[in-house]
Amino acid sequence: MMRYVELCVDLRKGRFAKDGLIQYSRIVCQQQLNNVSSLEEVVKHFMQLSSKKAEEAAMDHQAQAPDVHDLEAPEDLMLSYVSGKDRSDSDTPWLKFLWETYRTVLEVLRNNSKLEALYAMVAHKAFQFCKQYKRSTEFRRLCEMVRNHLANLNRSYRDRPDLTAPESCQLYLDTRVEQLKVAAELSLSQEAFRSVEDIHGLMSMVQRTPKPSVLAVYYAKLTEIFWTSESHYLYHAYAWLELFNLHRSHNKNLTRKDLQLLASSALLAALSVTPYYDHESGLSHLELENEKERSSRMANLLNFSFDSKRENREQVSRASLLSELAASGVVSCASQEVQDLYNLMEHEFLPLDLASKVQPLLSKISTVGGKLSAAPSVPEIQLSQYQPALEKLTTLRVLQQASRVFQSMRIDTLSRMIPFFDFNVVEKIAVDAVKHNFVAMKVDHLSGAVRFSNTEIESDVFGASHLIGVLADSLNKAVHKPSEVGEDSISLAGVVEKEHQRLLARKSFIEKRKEDYERQILEKEKAEEAKRLSIQKKSADEERERLLKERRLREQQRIRQEIEDRAQREIGKTEQKVTKQGAMELVSRYLAYKMSRQGMEKKLEKLAKRMDHLERARRQEEAPLIEEAFRKRVEEEKLLHEQEQLRETELSEQRHAGDLLEKKRLSRLLDHKNAFQERVVQRREAEFLSLTKEREERINQLISSRKRERETARKLTYYLKMEERRIQRAREEEEQRIQRAREEEEQRIQRAREEEEQREEEERKRREEAPPASSNQPWRRRSGPLANSSSSGSWRH
């Protein structure tokens, strides 16, 4: 086989090498069970020869990483990428052959329990090949190949690995961790994230928590992956928190400086999360469901919780993260500058001076960093990477606090309050904040002002701080105002000083109570941790017993299978040529095999019966011992209960006696209390009487004024009614006068018409009575109605 693989390498015949290795692995794994080391030597020799050829070709052409996108492309296409006159001697074909070597070996060794260590070693070498030659495309295919091998593990292979075995699980886990490291070094964020999912899926499959060293690498790489994706800063901070807790619990060599650097990174990562990260505004129902699914998927990667009920898991958020940081002691472990920055950002209300106080702290924090001495798996920490996010957070806090104090502000004033960015950048940040309902404001460029609106989304702490600030200003003005009272009055400055001292004492008392509460929480966490460790140890013991039983059962099945295989092979050898004597020998051999098998089965039955008898005897022997132990336990608990009752009785009597003494001591103040109460009651009665008298006077004045108003309104109403009646009466009289004049005019016209008709009638009668005139009479002017027609017409007109 050594000579065979040498020929395959010299001739670059990867296909022949794959066929030979497949045949040889079948021989080794199926017939010569104890000769796996020979296959390992052949595989190592094969990979060594291929690596040597690829390195020699790279040295000859002075290029370790040729500019070829895909090593699985046709060779003519690959050579077209290589410059030079003689491209047939390029190192690209040898790189392709080395890549095919790794693929071939992994395909040959996959899913075999006897070859899993060799498989892991080859996978590590393949990852290093991709890292050395910067082969991103081949690395993705390698990850997909390893992922498919694990997915096909549940098929009915004869010698498939048992992932419940600790050794097998650790080998597969180490392979995924190496895959994650190489993906991070190649800057393949998507592949690194899939590697993280592979590790979590493997642990979920076997229901086992990894070792602390593996978890350290896991969370360290998670911090890099989530930081690269700018939309996952919250999960980046959670990964830092898990890494901090892991090193503080398991890394005994961790120095105080390293712990401080870890805590500072975790706290700054949490502060870098946008305050309105949890607000989903303007998203559709489908987008909200996808966002919840994505958040649940991210949260699963941050803790190895194998609970399938999603509703039992706590929803991650910025507020819960900061609460968890404070409860777990991360804030107290961070550096002083980081703690001051945390207090300014989350607990102080300084809209005018916030940025000026934050800027020197950011300058100091940006210079801190370095490599952890006791944690080589953690990448080099540089706190300067959080500076842009913290500057943005400071800008948001200034806008938020300014909206609580001011209604409007000049743009240049706001620009001076935020020295980190130009106003164009501040405006972009404000637009995003308004979009997420974090602050309500408008920028009026025409008037050069920023106008804020009242919003209800700010914390109540800011409103209370604002009111306290107003009260402090009022008190300060009152202190410096000249006193107008007499010499016997109490100095207001003295009262303020006493109140200040009282508040300081109360603050120290609250801090002491807070420290006691934190100490109680810490003790409770220690007790819970001890309980969890005991439960974990018990479950580990049960798991070990179960695995031991399963291993014994598999060993028995393996022995039976080997016996059957050996019998089948012997029968197959004798089937070719069977004589009478051979048939007799075959029958006798089969009967002997059957008897031996029956004898082995009887032995197993006898062994099982013996185990049952031993277990029954053990239980019979331990039954009285258990009863005796239970009886002793009952007596001890009864005695302890009586002692506790006596102790409680004594404590009650002592408390009662102390209460009596306290009552006796306070009874001396009863007379003073009654006198003080009487003075207060008298003063309050006098104040009440004066207030009542003033109230009655105001009521009487109000009644009289309202009475005068009603009288004036009544007189005005009467005057308006009378004036309206007078106007109505004058209007009616004028209408009557016009009507009479119209009627008189009509009567006069009627009389004139009648007189005219009468004259015309008389004239007509007179013409009829007059004699007719002769025709030969000379013409003369007519007289009568026609002669007077013009006059009558003019009269009529």
XYZ file of C-alpha atoms in Angstrom, residues 79-426:
348
model
C -4.143 27.101 -15.746
C -5.662 30.042 -17.609
C -5.488 32.010 -14.348
C -1.754 31.356 -13.920
C 0.614 33.767 -15.651
C 3.884 32.684 -17.233
C 5.217 30.931 -20.303
C 5.244 27.344 -18.998
C 1.980 26.943 -17.153
C 2.051 23.150 -17.216
C 4.504 23.104 -14.283
C 2.391 25.432 -12.127
C 1.752 24.632 -8.471
C -2.015 24.825 -9.014
C -2.413 21.153 -10.154
C -0.553 19.980 -7.051
C -2.750 22.123 -4.813
C -5.767 20.596 -6.485
C -4.329 17.109 -5.942
C -3.655 17.879 -2.253
C -7.227 19.108 -1.866
C -8.518 15.917 -3.518
C -6.321 13.925 -1.138
C -8.009 15.418 1.913
C -11.441 14.886 0.417
C -10.637 11.285 -0.493
C -9.292 10.408 2.938
C -12.253 11.990 4.722
C -14.697 10.066 2.522
C -12.870 6.820 3.231
C -12.682 7.302 7.003
C -16.147 8.745 7.622
C -18.632 7.290 10.151
C -16.480 4.459 11.436
C -15.952 4.072 15.184
C -12.552 2.402 14.687
C -11.274 5.244 12.516
C -12.808 8.273 14.238
C -9.513 9.448 15.763
C -7.839 9.244 12.364
C -10.816 11.048 10.814
C -10.481 13.901 13.319
C -6.741 14.197 12.614
C -7.301 14.414 8.849
C -10.080 16.984 9.285
C -7.747 19.168 11.350
C -5.070 18.948 8.645
C -7.617 19.855 5.975
C -8.657 22.923 7.984
C -5.023 23.970 8.290
C -4.587 23.529 4.515
C -7.451 25.982 3.900
C -5.976 28.371 6.436
C -2.430 28.184 5.004
C -3.417 28.748 1.386
C -6.391 31.081 2.103
C -8.840 28.746 0.366
C -12.255 30.173 1.293
C -14.254 28.249 -1.316
C -12.659 24.920 -0.395
C -13.171 25.670 3.308
C -16.917 26.117 2.757
C -17.074 22.787 0.896
C -15.051 21.106 3.619
C -17.430 22.368 6.300
C -20.414 21.175 4.287
C -18.766 17.759 3.830
C -18.107 17.347 7.563
C -21.636 18.547 8.294
C -23.121 15.938 5.940
C -21.009 13.194 7.497
C -22.478 13.996 10.899
C -26.008 14.209 9.491
C -25.654 10.746 7.893
C -24.403 9.249 11.147
C -27.881 8.026 12.134
C -28.036 5.628 9.199
C -27.606 1.918 9.812
C -23.812 1.648 9.453
C -22.209 -1.369 10.988
C -19.417 0.338 12.947
C -20.816 3.836 13.250
C -19.476 6.000 16.114
C -21.413 6.278 19.347
C -21.756 9.968 20.175
C -22.868 9.152 23.716
C -19.354 7.891 24.426
C -17.262 10.723 25.933
C -14.237 10.012 23.702
C -16.220 10.099 20.461
C -18.162 13.196 21.478
C -14.946 15.032 22.377
C -13.336 14.175 19.014
C -16.300 15.522 17.058
C -16.468 18.588 19.283
C -12.751 19.348 18.848
C -13.195 19.122 15.082
C -16.033 21.691 15.180
C -14.019 24.001 17.421
C -11.077 23.898 15.012
C -13.523 24.599 12.185
C -14.796 27.645 14.089
C -11.260 28.951 14.691
C -10.267 28.683 11.036
C -13.529 30.310 9.905
C -12.835 33.263 12.206
C -9.244 33.611 10.955
C -10.421 33.526 7.322
C -13.006 36.245 8.150
C -15.890 34.077 6.979
C -18.599 35.333 9.306
C -21.421 33.299 7.824
C -19.453 30.065 7.936
C -18.304 30.850 11.465
C -21.918 31.327 12.530
C -22.864 28.006 10.950
C -19.945 26.395 12.805
C -21.325 27.780 16.052
C -24.697 26.273 15.200
C -22.952 22.966 14.458
C -21.340 22.953 17.914
C -24.625 23.780 19.612
C -26.474 21.176 17.545
C -23.900 18.526 18.456
C -24.246 19.311 22.161
C -28.036 19.289 21.877
C -27.849 15.903 20.159
C -25.836 14.267 22.943
C -27.375 16.345 25.779
C -23.972 17.088 27.296
C -22.317 20.338 28.391
C -18.843 20.857 26.888
C -15.644 21.328 28.864
C -14.846 24.842 30.139
C -11.884 25.144 27.752
C -14.143 24.406 24.780
C -16.806 26.792 26.062
C -14.158 29.523 26.400
C -13.266 29.206 22.702
C -16.960 28.992 21.827
C -17.954 32.227 23.580
C -14.783 34.045 22.483
C -15.594 33.359 18.849
C -19.228 34.316 19.449
C -18.102 37.762 20.605
C -16.200 38.250 17.336
C -19.076 36.976 15.168
C -21.769 39.104 16.826
C -19.558 42.213 16.814
C -18.920 41.825 13.077
C -22.689 41.873 12.526
C -23.651 45.364 13.748
C -27.283 44.380 14.338
C -26.322 41.809 16.995
C -24.611 44.015 19.618
C -26.984 42.711 22.306
C -25.916 39.102 21.743
C -22.288 40.256 21.585
C -22.709 41.650 25.111
C -24.405 38.463 26.318
C -21.513 36.415 24.920
C -19.055 38.604 26.897
C -21.133 38.057 30.041
C -21.067 34.277 29.577
C -17.305 34.420 28.938
C -16.779 36.487 32.106
C -18.818 34.094 34.268
C -17.049 31.093 32.757
C -13.522 32.385 33.482
C -14.443 33.619 36.953
C -15.884 30.210 37.868
C -13.340 27.825 36.278
C -10.124 29.731 35.525
C -8.174 29.647 38.795
C -5.119 31.335 37.250
C -7.054 34.450 36.245
C -5.426 37.602 37.634
C -7.272 40.618 38.975
C -6.187 42.687 35.975
C -7.531 40.076 33.544
C -10.820 39.882 35.439
C -11.099 43.678 35.373
C -10.474 43.749 31.614
C -13.115 41.060 31.018
C -15.665 42.904 33.181
C -14.926 46.215 31.439
C -15.435 44.597 28.031
C -18.744 43.033 29.104
C -20.052 46.299 30.586
C -18.980 48.436 27.601
C -20.502 45.892 25.212
C -23.815 46.176 27.074
C -23.671 49.987 27.003
C -22.982 49.885 23.249
C -26.422 48.389 22.641
C -28.844 51.024 21.360
C -31.378 51.987 24.109
C -34.323 51.480 21.744
C -33.020 48.089 20.532
C -36.101 46.316 22.007
C -38.617 48.629 20.293
C -40.101 47.107 17.140
C -41.920 49.903 15.353
C -43.387 49.744 11.874
C -42.901 45.975 11.472
C -45.543 43.696 10.038
C -46.821 40.620 11.807
C -44.677 38.311 9.661
C -41.575 40.413 10.298
C -42.252 40.362 14.042
C -42.587 36.575 13.990
C -39.332 36.264 12.044
C -37.628 38.608 14.505
C -38.848 36.524 17.454
C -37.641 33.339 15.772
C -34.248 34.904 15.076
C -33.954 36.159 18.672
C -34.822 32.716 20.015
C -32.228 31.165 17.709
C -29.553 33.590 18.925
C -30.492 33.047 22.564
C -30.152 29.280 22.133
C -26.574 29.728 20.961
C -25.684 31.716 24.088
C -26.608 29.054 26.649
C -26.738 25.289 26.454
C -30.353 24.995 27.583
C -31.975 21.901 26.106
C -35.545 22.913 27.044
C -37.764 22.697 23.975
C -40.496 24.920 25.417
C -39.787 28.362 24.079
C -42.210 30.101 26.398
C -40.111 29.066 29.402
C -37.091 30.956 28.167
C -36.473 34.515 29.297
C -36.618 37.136 26.576
C -33.287 38.875 26.138
C -33.216 42.673 26.260
C -30.889 45.531 27.105
C -32.611 46.222 30.435
C -32.429 42.588 31.556
C -28.786 42.443 30.470
C -27.838 45.497 32.569
C -29.739 44.071 35.548
C -27.914 40.783 35.167
C -24.561 42.577 34.940
C -25.262 44.415 38.187
C -26.513 41.283 39.960
C -23.570 39.104 38.885
C -20.967 41.636 40.043
C -19.639 42.644 36.625
C -20.122 46.352 37.327
C -18.129 46.193 40.557
C -15.299 44.261 38.851
C -14.914 46.756 35.989
C -12.368 49.587 36.035
C -13.228 52.878 37.730
C -13.474 54.776 34.432
C -15.932 52.233 33.046
C -18.007 52.369 36.245
C -18.133 56.176 36.080
C -19.184 55.980 32.444
C -21.921 53.464 33.345
C -23.275 55.726 36.108
C -23.266 58.781 33.818
C -25.076 56.955 31.032
C -27.678 55.075 33.043
C -28.230 56.915 36.355
C -27.247 60.602 36.006
C -29.335 63.444 34.576
C -26.956 66.056 33.114
C -28.317 67.301 29.775
C -25.856 70.206 29.537
C -22.665 68.602 30.890
C -23.093 64.919 29.972
C -20.959 64.929 26.809
C -18.204 67.051 28.418
C -17.941 64.576 31.303
C -18.088 61.512 29.083
C -15.425 62.665 26.597
C -12.358 62.407 28.952
C -13.571 59.013 30.187
C -13.775 57.728 26.602
C -10.254 59.028 25.928
C -8.905 57.049 28.892
C -10.902 53.918 28.089
C -9.776 53.867 24.439
C -6.146 53.381 25.558
C -6.923 50.247 27.615
C -6.463 46.789 26.078
C -4.211 43.815 25.727
C -3.990 40.035 25.758
C -5.179 38.075 28.789
C -2.271 36.273 30.434
C -4.346 33.386 31.842
C -6.854 33.032 28.972
C -5.100 32.291 25.646
C -8.401 31.370 23.954
C -9.752 34.921 24.387
C -8.699 37.268 21.553
C -6.813 40.452 22.270
C -9.160 42.928 23.941
C -9.210 46.528 22.698
C -11.773 48.735 24.441
C -11.341 51.391 21.748
C -13.651 49.390 19.457
C -16.624 50.486 21.598
C -15.881 54.219 21.327
C -18.121 54.958 18.253
C -21.081 53.121 19.789
C -20.587 54.895 23.141
C -20.399 58.281 21.414
C -23.693 57.505 19.695
C -25.209 56.470 23.042
C -24.037 59.741 24.601
C -25.693 61.671 21.773
C -28.969 59.821 22.324
C -28.861 60.453 26.083
C -28.211 64.172 25.552
C -31.174 64.403 23.161
C -33.382 62.416 25.524
C -32.517 64.477 28.600
C -32.707 67.783 26.713
C -36.228 66.914 25.575
C -37.217 66.612 29.247
C -35.884 70.066 30.151
C -36.190 72.267 27.050
C -39.004 72.976 24.635
C -36.676 74.436 22.004
C -32.952 74.985 21.550
C -30.661 76.634 19.066
C -28.884 74.280 16.657
C -25.474 75.751 17.434
C -26.097 75.273 21.184
C -26.984 71.626 20.641
C -23.884 71.191 18.454
C -21.697 72.537 21.270
C -23.341 70.128 23.710
C -22.390 67.165 21.468
C -18.715 67.572 20.464
C -18.371 64.068 18.987
C -20.181 64.613 15.659
C -21.148 67.278 13.187
C -24.774 68.308 13.311
C -25.498 66.346 10.110
C -24.534 63.128 11.905
C -26.489 64.188 14.999
